[in-house]
mmCIF file of C-alpha atoms and ligand atoms in Angstrom:
data_model
loop_
_atom_site.group_PDB
_atom_site.id
_atom_site.type_symbol
_atom_site.label_atom_id
_atom_site.label_comp_id
_atom_site.label_asym_id
_atom_site.label_seq_id
_atom_site.Cartn_x
_atom_site.Cartn_y
_atom_site.Cartn_z
ATOM 1 C CA MET A 3 50.094 -13.002 8.237
ATOM 2 C CA ARG A 4 51.047 -9.010 8.416
ATOM 3 C CA LEU A 5 47.953 -7.295 7.392
ATOM 4 C CA SER A 6 48.677 -3.941 5.751
ATOM 5 C CA SER A 7 48.253 -0.648 7.621
ATOM 6 C CA ALA A 8 45.344 0.013 5.636
ATOM 7 C CA VAL A 9 43.344 -2.822 6.827
ATOM 8 C CA SER A 10 44.936 -3.310 10.122
ATOM 9 C CA SER A 11 42.920 -0.614 11.919
ATOM 10 C CA LEU A 12 39.964 -1.015 10.182
ATOM 11 C CA LYS A 13 36.929 -2.553 11.799
ATOM 12 C CA PRO A 14 33.637 -4.309 10.794
ATOM 13 C CA SER A 15 30.576 -2.059 9.792
ATOM 14 C CA ALA A 16 28.798 -1.469 13.126
ATOM 15 C CA THR A 17 25.348 -2.222 11.357
ATOM 16 C CA ILE A 18 26.498 -5.718 9.397
ATOM 17 C CA ALA A 19 27.511 -6.386 13.063
ATOM 18 C CA ALA A 20 24.857 -5.672 14.996
ATOM 19 C CA ALA A 21 22.582 -7.391 12.583
ATOM 20 C CA ALA A 22 24.866 -10.499 12.981
ATOM 21 C CA LYS A 23 24.636 -10.415 16.538
ATOM 22 C CA ALA A 24 21.056 -10.702 16.449
ATOM 23 C CA LYS A 25 20.897 -13.519 13.787
ATOM 24 C CA ALA A 26 23.338 -15.409 16.153
ATOM 25 C CA LEU A 27 20.966 -15.198 18.875
ATOM 26 C CA LYS A 28 18.055 -16.139 16.269
ATOM 27 C CA GLN A 29 19.876 -19.274 15.342
ATOM 28 C CA GLN A 30 19.470 -20.424 19.120
ATOM 29 C CA GLY A 31 16.126 -20.201 18.769
ATOM 30 C CA VAL A 32 15.485 -16.848 20.280
ATOM 31 C CA THR A 33 12.693 -14.597 19.200
ATOM 32 C CA VAL A 34 14.676 -11.445 18.565
ATOM 33 C CA TYR A 35 13.018 -7.996 17.767
ATOM 34 C CA ASP A 36 15.504 -6.869 14.981
ATOM 35 C CA PHE A 37 15.934 -3.158 14.383
ATOM 36 C CA THR A 38 19.208 -3.421 13.041
ATOM 37 C CA LEU A 39 19.509 -3.104 9.141
ATOM 38 C CA GLY A 40 18.340 -0.357 7.452
ATOM 39 C CA GLU A 41 16.687 -3.036 4.851
ATOM 40 C CA PRO A 42 13.552 -2.918 3.375
ATOM 41 C CA ASP A 43 11.055 -5.906 4.417
ATOM 42 C CA PHE A 44 9.234 -5.928 1.103
ATOM 43 C CA THR A 45 10.142 -8.077 -1.501
ATOM 44 C CA THR A 46 11.399 -6.650 -4.464
ATOM 45 C CA PRO A 47 8.279 -5.813 -7.167
ATOM 46 C CA LYS A 48 7.123 -8.357 -9.478
ATOM 47 C CA HIS A 49 8.047 -6.545 -12.741
ATOM 48 C CA ILE A 50 11.471 -6.137 -11.186
ATOM 49 C CA CYS A 51 12.144 -9.598 -10.633
ATOM 50 C CA ASP A 52 10.525 -10.705 -13.984
ATOM 51 C CA ALA A 53 13.120 -8.421 -15.827
ATOM 52 C CA ALA A 54 15.828 -10.032 -14.114
ATOM 53 C CA VAL A 55 14.600 -13.919 -15.321
ATOM 54 C CA ALA A 56 13.904 -12.253 -18.840
ATOM 55 C CA ALA A 57 17.157 -10.597 -19.038
ATOM 56 C CA MET A 58 18.687 -14.320 -18.165
ATOM 57 C CA GLU A 59 16.662 -15.945 -20.413
ATOM 58 C CA ALA A 60 17.750 -13.131 -23.506
ATOM 59 C CA GLY A 61 21.292 -14.695 -22.615
ATOM 60 C CA HIS A 62 22.427 -11.309 -20.600
ATOM 61 C CA THR A 63 24.621 -13.443 -18.511
ATOM 62 C CA HIS A 64 28.122 -11.843 -19.828
ATOM 63 C CA TYR A 65 30.355 -9.099 -18.790
ATOM 64 C CA THR A 66 29.013 -5.729 -19.657
ATOM 65 C CA PRO A 67 31.236 -2.311 -19.893
ATOM 66 C CA ALA A 68 32.698 -1.637 -16.335
ATOM 67 C CA ASN A 69 30.678 0.954 -15.664
ATOM 68 C CA GLY A 70 27.142 -0.753 -16.627
ATOM 69 C CA ILE A 71 24.792 -1.042 -19.921
ATOM 70 C CA LEU A 72 24.245 2.177 -21.720
ATOM 71 C CA GLU A 73 20.450 1.233 -21.260
ATOM 72 C CA LEU A 74 20.874 1.768 -17.939
ATOM 73 C CA LYS A 75 23.414 4.767 -18.015
ATOM 74 C CA GLN A 76 20.076 6.634 -20.405
ATOM 75 C CA ALA A 77 17.326 5.911 -17.980
ATOM 76 C CA ILE A 78 19.572 6.852 -14.718
ATOM 77 C CA CYS A 79 19.714 10.199 -17.086
ATOM 78 C CA GLU A 80 16.302 10.307 -17.788
ATOM 79 C CA THR A 81 15.323 9.914 -14.429
ATOM 80 C CA TYR A 82 17.254 12.652 -13.079
ATOM 81 C CA LYS A 83 16.197 15.194 -15.870
ATOM 82 C CA ARG A 84 12.550 13.657 -15.519
ATOM 83 C CA GLU A 85 12.500 14.341 -11.568
ATOM 84 C CA TYR A 86 15.000 17.423 -11.054
ATOM 85 C CA GLY A 87 15.647 19.333 -14.090
ATOM 86 C CA LEU A 88 19.417 17.900 -14.280
ATOM 87 C CA THR A 89 21.045 17.157 -17.605
ATOM 88 C CA TYR A 90 23.810 14.477 -17.492
ATOM 89 C CA THR A 91 24.995 12.475 -20.359
ATOM 90 C CA PRO A 92 25.948 8.741 -19.891
ATOM 91 C CA GLN A 93 29.448 9.470 -20.167
ATOM 92 C CA GLN A 94 28.818 10.929 -16.504
ATOM 93 C CA VAL A 95 26.947 8.108 -15.075
ATOM 94 C CA VAL A 96 28.606 5.035 -13.620
ATOM 95 C CA VAL A 97 27.176 1.919 -12.252
ATOM 96 C CA SER A 98 28.388 0.543 -9.587
ATOM 97 C CA ASN A 99 27.960 -2.989 -6.898
ATOM 98 C CA GLY A 100 25.659 -0.989 -4.893
ATOM 99 C CA ALA A 101 26.104 2.577 -3.579
ATOM 100 C CA LYS A 102 28.591 1.724 -0.773
ATOM 101 C CA HIS A 103 30.640 0.701 -4.017
ATOM 102 C CA SER A 104 29.873 3.906 -5.315
ATOM 103 C CA ILE A 105 30.898 5.923 -2.144
ATOM 104 C CA HIS A 106 34.152 3.843 -2.357
ATOM 105 C CA ASN A 107 34.721 5.011 -5.879
ATOM 106 C CA VAL A 108 34.419 8.323 -5.543
ATOM 107 C CA LEU A 109 36.533 8.568 -2.468
ATOM 108 C CA THR A 110 39.272 6.407 -4.240
ATOM 109 C CA ALA A 111 38.986 9.366 -7.217
ATOM 110 C CA LEU A 112 39.294 12.216 -4.966
ATOM 111 C CA CYS A 113 41.313 11.625 -1.866
ATOM 112 C CA GLY A 114 44.438 10.653 -0.515
ATOM 113 C CA PRO A 115 47.246 10.849 2.230
ATOM 114 C CA GLY A 116 47.011 14.148 3.593
ATOM 115 C CA ASP A 117 43.606 15.474 2.444
ATOM 116 C CA GLU A 118 40.593 16.228 4.787
ATOM 117 C CA VAL A 119 36.882 14.834 4.522
ATOM 118 C CA ILE A 120 34.714 17.257 6.145
ATOM 119 C CA ILE A 121 31.620 14.518 7.568
ATOM 120 C CA PRO A 122 29.141 16.107 9.603
ATOM 121 C CA THR A 123 27.753 13.973 12.398
ATOM 122 C CA PRO A 124 26.092 11.985 13.410
ATOM 123 C CA TYR A 125 27.144 9.879 10.019
ATOM 124 C CA TRP A 126 26.720 6.926 8.219
ATOM 125 C CA VAL A 127 29.084 4.191 9.751
ATOM 126 C CA SER A 128 30.847 3.144 6.536
ATOM 127 C CA TYR A 129 31.581 7.397 5.914
ATOM 128 C CA SER A 130 34.690 7.151 7.973
ATOM 129 C CA ALA A 131 36.047 3.693 7.452
ATOM 130 C CA LEU A 132 35.731 4.395 3.721
ATOM 131 C CA VAL A 133 37.690 7.751 3.847
ATOM 132 C CA GLU A 134 40.429 6.380 6.109
ATOM 133 C CA LEU A 135 40.870 3.487 3.544
ATOM 134 C CA THR A 136 42.213 6.233 0.885
ATOM 135 C CA GLY A 137 44.765 7.487 3.895
ATOM 136 C CA ALA A 138 42.754 10.717 3.625
ATOM 137 C CA THR A 139 41.616 12.202 7.315
ATOM 138 C CA PRO A 140 37.844 12.481 7.894
ATOM 139 C CA VAL A 141 37.142 15.503 10.014
ATOM 140 C CA LEU A 142 34.046 15.253 11.680
ATOM 141 C CA VAL A 143 31.650 18.215 12.454
ATOM 142 C CA PRO A 144 28.961 17.744 15.079
ATOM 143 C CA THR A 145 25.186 18.470 14.545
ATOM 144 C CA THR A 146 23.036 19.252 16.951
ATOM 145 C CA GLN A 147 19.472 17.566 17.920
ATOM 146 C CA GLU A 148 18.171 21.404 18.155
ATOM 147 C CA SER A 149 19.262 21.912 14.579
ATOM 148 C CA GLY A 150 17.632 18.446 13.244
ATOM 149 C CA PHE A 151 20.980 17.208 12.670
ATOM 150 C CA CYS A 152 21.782 19.148 9.656
ATOM 151 C CA LEU A 153 25.282 21.089 8.851
ATOM 152 C CA THR A 154 24.635 24.724 8.929
ATOM 153 C CA ALA A 155 26.653 26.523 6.608
ATOM 154 C CA GLU A 156 28.709 28.213 9.110
ATOM 155 C CA GLN A 157 30.076 25.329 10.474
ATOM 156 C CA PHE A 158 31.083 24.031 6.942
ATOM 157 C CA GLU A 159 32.751 26.862 6.319
ATOM 158 C CA ALA A 160 34.640 26.535 9.530
ATOM 159 C CA ALA A 161 35.539 23.288 8.983
ATOM 160 C CA ILE A 162 37.312 24.229 5.479
ATOM 161 C CA THR A 163 41.152 24.154 5.558
ATOM 162 C CA ASP A 164 43.556 24.393 2.498
ATOM 163 C CA LYS A 165 43.124 20.789 2.727
ATOM 164 C CA THR A 166 39.977 19.868 2.193
ATOM 165 C CA CYS A 167 39.336 17.983 -0.812
ATOM 166 C CA LEU A 168 35.621 16.852 -0.397
ATOM 167 C CA LEU A 169 32.417 17.511 2.367
ATOM 168 C CA MET A 170 30.661 14.449 2.291
ATOM 169 C CA LEU A 171 26.692 15.013 2.705
ATOM 170 C CA ASN A 172 23.999 12.965 3.841
ATOM 171 C CA ASN A 173 20.087 13.922 3.093
ATOM 172 C CA PRO A 174 17.893 12.347 3.918
ATOM 173 C CA CYS A 175 20.873 10.978 6.516
ATOM 174 C CA ASN A 176 21.197 7.824 7.990
ATOM 175 C CA PRO A 177 21.135 7.533 11.273
ATOM 176 C CA THR A 178 19.225 10.858 11.885
ATOM 177 C CA GLY A 179 16.527 10.794 9.323
ATOM 178 C CA ALA A 180 17.219 14.584 8.898
ATOM 179 C CA ALA A 181 16.103 15.681 5.529
ATOM 180 C CA TYR A 182 17.714 19.288 5.199
ATOM 181 C CA PRO A 183 15.302 22.350 4.700
ATOM 182 C CA ILE A 184 16.149 23.578 1.039
ATOM 183 C CA ASP A 185 17.463 26.794 2.143
ATOM 184 C CA MET A 186 20.143 25.405 3.975
ATOM 185 C CA LEU A 187 21.070 22.941 1.346
ATOM 186 C CA GLU A 188 21.135 25.964 -0.759
ATOM 187 C CA ALA A 189 23.304 27.847 1.797
ATOM 188 C CA LEU A 190 26.261 24.694 1.785
ATOM 189 C CA ALA A 191 25.696 24.851 -1.920
ATOM 190 C CA LYS A 192 26.759 28.721 -1.768
ATOM 191 C CA VAL A 193 29.881 27.862 0.296
ATOM 192 C CA ALA A 194 30.872 25.208 -1.628
ATOM 193 C CA VAL A 195 31.029 27.130 -5.013
ATOM 194 C CA GLU A 196 32.837 29.933 -3.101
ATOM 195 C CA ARG A 197 35.207 27.791 -1.703
ATOM 196 C CA ASN A 198 35.637 25.755 -4.653
ATOM 197 C CA ILE A 199 34.984 22.287 -2.361
ATOM 198 C CA PRO A 200 33.645 19.285 -4.540
ATOM 199 C CA VAL A 201 30.648 17.654 -2.623
ATOM 200 C CA LEU A 202 29.420 14.108 -2.498
ATOM 201 C CA SER A 203 25.745 14.030 -2.179
ATOM 202 C CA ASP A 204 24.197 10.975 -1.017
ATOM 203 C CA GLU A 205 21.035 10.494 -1.806
ATOM 204 C CA ILE A 206 19.977 7.086 -1.478
ATOM 205 C CA TYR A 207 16.924 7.796 0.689
ATOM 206 C CA GLU A 208 15.871 10.355 -1.962
ATOM 207 C CA LYS A 209 12.185 8.808 -2.379
ATOM 208 C CA LEU A 210 11.859 8.351 1.717
ATOM 209 C CA ILE A 211 10.234 11.893 2.060
ATOM 210 C CA TYR A 212 7.541 11.847 4.973
ATOM 211 C CA ASP A 213 5.045 14.718 5.404
ATOM 212 C CA GLY A 214 6.417 18.725 5.838
ATOM 213 C CA SER A 215 9.787 17.617 4.534
ATOM 214 C CA GLU A 216 10.879 18.300 0.814
ATOM 215 C CA PHE A 217 14.316 16.635 -1.475
ATOM 216 C CA ARG A 218 15.959 18.820 -3.605
ATOM 217 C CA SER A 219 19.280 17.229 -5.286
ATOM 218 C CA PHE A 220 22.543 19.073 -4.233
ATOM 219 C CA ALA A 221 23.214 19.407 -8.169
ATOM 220 C CA SER A 222 19.934 21.084 -8.550
ATOM 221 C CA PHE A 223 21.506 24.420 -7.492
ATOM 222 C CA GLY A 224 22.554 25.567 -10.560
ATOM 223 C CA PRO A 225 25.482 24.698 -13.112
ATOM 224 C CA GLU A 226 28.140 25.953 -10.719
ATOM 225 C CA VAL A 227 27.152 23.676 -8.048
ATOM 226 C CA GLN A 228 26.300 20.885 -10.589
ATOM 227 C CA ALA A 229 30.120 21.101 -12.062
ATOM 228 C CA LEU A 230 31.143 20.540 -7.975
ATOM 229 C CA THR A 231 28.595 17.729 -6.817
ATOM 230 C CA ILE A 232 28.653 13.896 -7.418
ATOM 231 C CA ILE A 233 25.776 12.185 -6.894
ATOM 232 C CA VAL A 234 25.237 8.645 -5.362
ATOM 233 C CA SER A 235 22.384 7.162 -4.859
ATOM 234 C CA GLY A 236 20.746 3.804 -6.097
ATOM 235 C CA VAL A 237 17.754 1.310 -6.393
ATOM 236 C CA SER A 238 18.346 -0.245 -2.820
ATOM 237 C CA LYS A 239 16.227 1.787 -0.280
ATOM 238 C CA ALA A 240 13.517 2.770 -3.032
ATOM 239 C CA TYR A 241 12.680 0.003 -4.823
ATOM 240 C CA ALA A 242 13.691 -2.332 -1.559
ATOM 241 C CA MET A 243 16.664 -4.127 -3.894
ATOM 242 C CA THR A 244 19.250 -4.339 -1.712
ATOM 243 C CA GLY A 245 20.536 -7.871 -2.832
ATOM 244 C CA TRP A 246 20.640 -6.856 -5.970
ATOM 245 C CA ARG A 247 23.817 -4.254 -5.297
ATOM 246 C CA ILE A 248 23.259 -1.434 -7.563
ATOM 247 C CA GLY A 249 24.026 2.199 -6.984
ATOM 248 C CA TRP A 250 25.342 4.493 -9.165
ATOM 249 C CA THR A 251 27.368 8.024 -9.167
ATOM 250 C CA LEU A 252 26.921 10.932 -11.575
ATOM 251 C CA GLY A 253 29.188 13.831 -11.774
ATOM 252 C CA PRO A 254 31.970 15.657 -14.331
ATOM 253 C CA VAL A 255 33.162 13.325 -16.810
ATOM 254 C CA ASP A 256 36.953 13.617 -15.191
ATOM 255 C CA VAL A 257 35.238 11.912 -11.957
ATOM 256 C CA THR A 258 33.043 9.475 -13.865
ATOM 257 C CA THR A 259 36.044 8.377 -16.042
ATOM 258 C CA ALA A 260 38.487 8.104 -13.251
ATOM 259 C CA MET A 261 35.775 5.887 -10.979
ATOM 260 C CA SER A 262 35.027 3.971 -14.413
ATOM 261 C CA ASP A 263 39.053 2.933 -15.068
ATOM 262 C CA LEU A 264 39.243 1.792 -10.985
ATOM 263 C CA GLN A 265 36.463 -0.132 -11.710
ATOM 264 C CA SER A 266 37.296 -1.796 -14.639
ATOM 265 C CA GLN A 267 40.541 -2.825 -12.590
ATOM 266 C CA GLN A 268 39.253 -3.348 -9.575
ATOM 267 C CA THR A 269 35.578 -5.291 -9.900
ATOM 268 C CA SER A 270 34.942 -4.956 -14.065
ATOM 269 C CA ASN A 271 31.118 -4.771 -14.212
ATOM 270 C CA PRO A 272 28.274 -5.052 -11.528
ATOM 271 C CA CYS A 273 26.182 -8.048 -11.993
ATOM 272 C CA SER A 274 24.385 -7.888 -15.664
ATOM 273 C CA ILE A 275 21.378 -9.503 -14.350
ATOM 274 C CA SER A 276 20.818 -6.709 -11.524
ATOM 275 C CA GLN A 277 21.313 -3.732 -13.951
ATOM 276 C CA TYR A 278 18.639 -5.209 -16.161
ATOM 277 C CA ALA A 279 16.432 -5.677 -13.367
ATOM 278 C CA SER A 280 17.426 -1.678 -12.472
ATOM 279 C CA LEU A 281 16.265 -0.695 -15.607
ATOM 280 C CA ALA A 282 13.100 -1.923 -15.479
ATOM 281 C CA ALA A 283 12.779 -0.641 -11.601
ATOM 282 C CA LEU A 284 13.472 3.162 -12.928
ATOM 283 C CA ASN A 285 11.699 2.709 -16.454
ATOM 284 C CA GLY A 286 8.805 0.252 -15.018
ATOM 285 C CA PRO A 287 5.612 1.551 -13.019
ATOM 286 C CA GLN A 288 6.358 3.509 -10.056
ATOM 287 C CA GLU A 289 3.140 2.851 -7.989
ATOM 288 C CA CYS A 290 5.345 0.669 -5.808
ATOM 289 C CA LEU A 291 7.081 3.356 -4.802
ATOM 290 C CA GLY A 292 4.275 5.203 -3.369
ATOM 291 C CA GLU A 293 2.596 1.892 -2.011
ATOM 292 C CA MET A 294 6.024 1.010 -0.017
ATOM 293 C CA LEU A 295 6.178 5.050 1.184
ATOM 294 C CA GLU A 296 2.605 4.640 2.287
ATOM 295 C CA LYS A 297 3.752 1.600 4.868
ATOM 296 C CA PHE A 298 6.653 3.614 6.021
ATOM 297 C CA ALA A 299 4.725 6.822 6.881
ATOM 298 C CA GLU A 300 2.550 4.709 8.894
ATOM 299 C CA ARG A 301 5.146 3.055 10.712
ATOM 300 C CA ARG A 302 7.302 5.964 11.238
ATOM 301 C CA ARG A 303 3.977 7.613 12.897
ATOM 302 C CA TYR A 304 3.522 4.842 15.320
ATOM 303 C CA VAL A 305 7.335 4.702 16.405
ATOM 304 C CA LEU A 306 7.336 8.437 17.063
ATOM 305 C CA ASP A 307 4.237 8.296 18.916
ATOM 306 C CA ARG A 308 5.453 5.148 20.962
ATOM 307 C CA LEU A 309 8.708 6.810 21.357
ATOM 308 C CA ASN A 310 7.083 10.283 22.529
ATOM 309 C CA ASN A 311 5.395 8.287 25.560
ATOM 310 C CA ILE A 312 8.334 7.098 26.693
ATOM 311 C CA PRO A 313 9.893 9.244 29.086
ATOM 312 C CA GLY A 314 13.378 10.230 28.866
ATOM 313 C CA LEU A 315 13.762 9.550 25.297
ATOM 314 C CA SER A 316 14.042 11.993 22.889
ATOM 315 C CA PHE A 317 14.950 12.941 19.526
ATOM 316 C CA ALA A 318 15.126 14.904 16.150
ATOM 317 C CA THR A 319 11.597 14.301 14.109
ATOM 318 C CA PRO A 320 13.187 12.350 11.045
ATOM 319 C CA GLY A 321 11.956 13.891 7.809
ATOM 320 C CA GLY A 322 12.958 11.070 6.012
ATOM 321 C CA ALA A 323 14.776 7.887 5.212
ATOM 322 C CA PHE A 324 13.474 4.762 8.042
ATOM 323 C CA TYR A 325 15.192 5.365 11.266
ATOM 324 C CA ALA A 326 14.271 6.870 14.638
ATOM 325 C CA PHE A 327 17.544 8.014 15.958
ATOM 326 C CA PHE A 328 16.835 8.734 20.118
ATOM 327 C CA ASP A 329 19.113 9.765 22.804
ATOM 328 C CA VAL A 330 18.819 6.795 25.904
ATOM 329 C CA SER A 331 21.704 8.775 28.185
ATOM 330 C CA SER A 332 18.986 10.067 30.694
ATOM 331 C CA TYR A 333 18.447 5.887 31.599
ATOM 332 C CA PHE A 334 22.438 5.492 31.773
ATOM 333 C CA GLY A 335 23.417 4.921 35.690
ATOM 334 C CA LYS A 336 19.990 3.349 36.584
ATOM 335 C CA PRO A 337 18.628 0.308 36.904
ATOM 336 C CA LEU A 338 16.983 -1.190 34.016
ATOM 337 C CA GLN A 339 15.252 -4.430 33.252
ATOM 338 C CA GLY A 340 17.082 -7.310 35.489
ATOM 339 C CA GLY A 341 18.709 -4.849 37.463
ATOM 340 C CA ILE A 342 21.267 -4.065 34.762
ATOM 341 C CA VAL A 343 23.105 -0.602 34.758
ATOM 342 C CA VAL A 344 25.300 0.846 31.651
ATOM 343 C CA ASP A 345 26.511 3.965 31.189
ATOM 344 C CA ASN A 346 27.166 4.429 27.559
ATOM 345 C CA ALA A 347 24.981 3.540 24.541
ATOM 346 C CA SER A 348 26.926 0.737 23.247
ATOM 347 C CA ASP A 349 26.247 -1.587 26.466
ATOM 348 C CA PHE A 350 23.086 -0.167 26.530
ATOM 349 C CA CYS A 351 22.282 -2.218 22.820
ATOM 350 C CA THR A 352 24.295 -5.361 24.263
ATOM 351 C CA ALA A 353 22.091 -5.404 27.822
ATOM 352 C CA LEU A 354 18.602 -4.514 25.770
ATOM 353 C CA LEU A 355 19.482 -7.309 23.313
ATOM 354 C CA GLU A 356 20.414 -9.821 26.285
ATOM 355 C CA VAL A 357 17.596 -9.032 28.151
ATOM 356 C CA ALA A 358 14.985 -7.795 26.038
ATOM 357 C CA HIS A 359 15.721 -9.696 22.884
ATOM 358 C CA VAL A 360 15.634 -6.255 21.278
ATOM 359 C CA ALA A 361 18.252 -5.354 18.602
ATOM 360 C CA LEU A 362 18.958 -1.447 17.943
ATOM 361 C CA VAL A 363 22.334 -0.198 16.207
ATOM 362 C CA THR A 364 24.533 1.858 19.084
ATOM 363 C CA GLY A 365 25.266 5.537 18.343
ATOM 364 C CA ASP A 366 28.769 5.395 18.915
ATOM 365 C CA ALA A 367 28.765 3.466 15.583
ATOM 366 C CA PHE A 368 27.415 6.958 14.163
ATOM 367 C CA GLY A 369 29.681 9.274 16.221
ATOM 368 C CA ALA A 370 26.740 9.976 18.380
ATOM 369 C CA PRO A 371 27.123 8.925 21.963
ATOM 370 C CA GLY A 372 24.172 8.838 24.352
ATOM 371 C CA TYR A 373 22.370 7.918 21.099
ATOM 372 C CA VAL A 374 20.416 4.443 19.212
ATOM 373 C CA ARG A 375 19.371 3.762 16.057
ATOM 374 C CA LEU A 376 15.865 1.969 15.411
ATOM 375 C CA SER A 377 14.954 1.225 11.502
ATOM 376 C CA PHE A 378 11.495 0.984 11.102
ATOM 377 C CA ALA A 379 11.526 -0.875 8.034
ATOM 378 C CA THR A 380 9.969 -3.924 9.233
ATOM 379 C CA SER A 381 6.260 -4.915 9.990
ATOM 380 C CA LEU A 382 3.933 -2.593 12.599
ATOM 381 C CA ASP A 383 3.463 -6.467 14.508
ATOM 382 C CA VAL A 384 7.300 -6.594 15.295
ATOM 383 C CA LEU A 385 7.673 -2.893 15.898
ATOM 384 C CA GLU A 386 4.684 -2.610 18.405
ATOM 385 C CA ALA A 387 5.952 -6.088 20.239
ATOM 386 C CA GLY A 388 9.573 -4.695 20.236
ATOM 387 C CA LEU A 389 8.550 -1.521 21.233
ATOM 388 C CA ASN A 390 6.877 -2.936 24.104
ATOM 389 C CA ARG A 391 9.626 -4.791 25.182
ATOM 390 C CA LEU A 392 12.001 -1.685 25.091
ATOM 391 C CA GLU A 393 9.458 0.123 27.272
ATOM 392 C CA ALA A 394 9.592 -2.701 29.912
ATOM 393 C CA PHE A 395 13.211 -3.034 29.552
ATOM 394 C CA LEU A 396 13.554 0.501 30.473
ATOM 395 C CA ALA A 397 10.849 0.937 33.189
ATOM 396 C CA GLY A 398 13.588 -1.838 35.385
ATOM 397 C CA ASP A 399 11.944 -4.115 37.391
ATOM 398 C CA GLN A 400 9.393 -2.281 39.180
HETATM 399 N N1 PMP B 15 24.645 5.606 1.728
HETATM 400 C C1 PMP B 15 23.824 5.361 2.772
HETATM 401 C C2 PMP B 15 23.344 6.369 3.665
HETATM 402 C C3 PMP B 15 23.335 4.018 3.329
HETATM 403 O O1 PMP B 15 22.505 3.888 4.380
HETATM 404 C C4 PMP B 15 23.190 2.788 2.507
HETATM 405 C C5 PMP B 15 22.473 1.294 3.097
HETATM 406 N N2 PMP B 15 23.301 0.604 2.741
HETATM 407 C C6 PMP B 15 24.069 2.954 1.546
HETATM 408 C C7 PMP B 15 24.659 4.275 0.881
HETATM 409 C C8 PMP B 15 24.804 1.697 0.840
HETATM 410 O O2 PMP B 15 23.574 1.467 0.019
HETATM 411 P P1 PMP B 15 23.793 0.229 -1.015
HETATM 412 O O3 PMP B 15 22.754 -0.648 -0.719
HETATM 413 O O4 PMP B 15 23.199 0.418 -2.281
HETATM 414 O O5 PMP B 15 25.180 -0.378 -0.936
HETATM 415 N N1 LIG B 16 23.150 1.353 5.277
HETATM 416 C C1 LIG B 16 22.080 0.328 5.932
HETATM 417 C C2 LIG B 16 22.622 0.636 7.513
HETATM 418 O O1 LIG B 16 22.768 1.293 7.716
HETATM 419 C C3 LIG B 16 22.370 -1.291 5.626
HETATM 420 C C4 LIG B 16 24.357 -1.836 6.294
HETATM 421 C C5 LIG B 16 24.984 -1.458 5.552
HETATM 422 O O2 LIG B 16 25.231 -1.391 4.445
HETATM 423 O O3 LIG B 16 25.620 -0.600 6.176
HETATM 424 O O4 LIG B 16 22.032 -0.484 8.472
#
């Protein structure tokens, strides 16, 4: 059948494809050290699961308003007030089927053919694909390891043209873990206001911040900035709720109304039961966040320490999220374990999986050739065993 031009150039999500490849090998009975998906290994806290059961028992098993139940939208508003001092009304909130869906809604509401969307690289795999689906053009602006992979105000300003309709900012960043210093964020906000450029601020990793780094919501730099910002976040990463598929956007009423209308035509509401579970996540005890963060911090320390001790690898220390993103290009052209020689990150990952049974995601998928991404959202035991194998793979047959 003839496919539409929108989907004919679409590739599957590289993170999900890498995870599927690792899973296929596991199904053949091979022990695979899988560091592909950015997904907490913890089970969703019990009080959240209990709230889902209670919601089903109470009969909350029907359609809800397309943009989410009022209680959840109110809880989201209260959370942003309490945590960031930001005032939003429930009308300014749209609850969707995961933050990925929220991003698609924002792009569909704001971008179209002839428009340009500025994306700092390295960037999360789905950004460029979702921009292209709208017919707009992604404008990739490379950041450097030396700058901690943060976009500077000068770079932002230089990328703006009369076609620019949006900046996509991801703080903390997937895949680099970059947590923007507050002054850099403020400088970006200043440019956005001066040049009147809307900003999609993807803050899905907002709760995963490590020692020495800080988080500040982009909309919190004043009313003019808030008026240009659409925040995207959700429960997936912070509350270990990836499978529940709840994300949200907060933004100006004209944008949220357009996204609600879009959603009402496209998917109706996000799962009713997941919405009640998310309500319990936001309104219930928050100790689980600290407990999970402590585990992530311990794993981060371990992974960075190991990577630091492997010659030839380099990286910018991640201040947030749960990824180590490191440069393996010094190993290109040299014999690795099994005598294999590779000259790019994609072939590196394929060889690493086949020979050492360690699964990483290639930096090529994130617009960062020469790099690979390791998700440390998995146990210390698995990290230790996988890093031992990575080390042996890099050492080659000595
Ligand atoms: N934004 C970023 C930067 C992500 O890494 C992810 C990971 N899935 C998402 C959005 C989407 O999150 P969700 O699972 O809620 O769709
Ligand atoms: N965001 C996670 C990742 O980057 C989950 C997979 C996906 O949605 O792409 O691995």
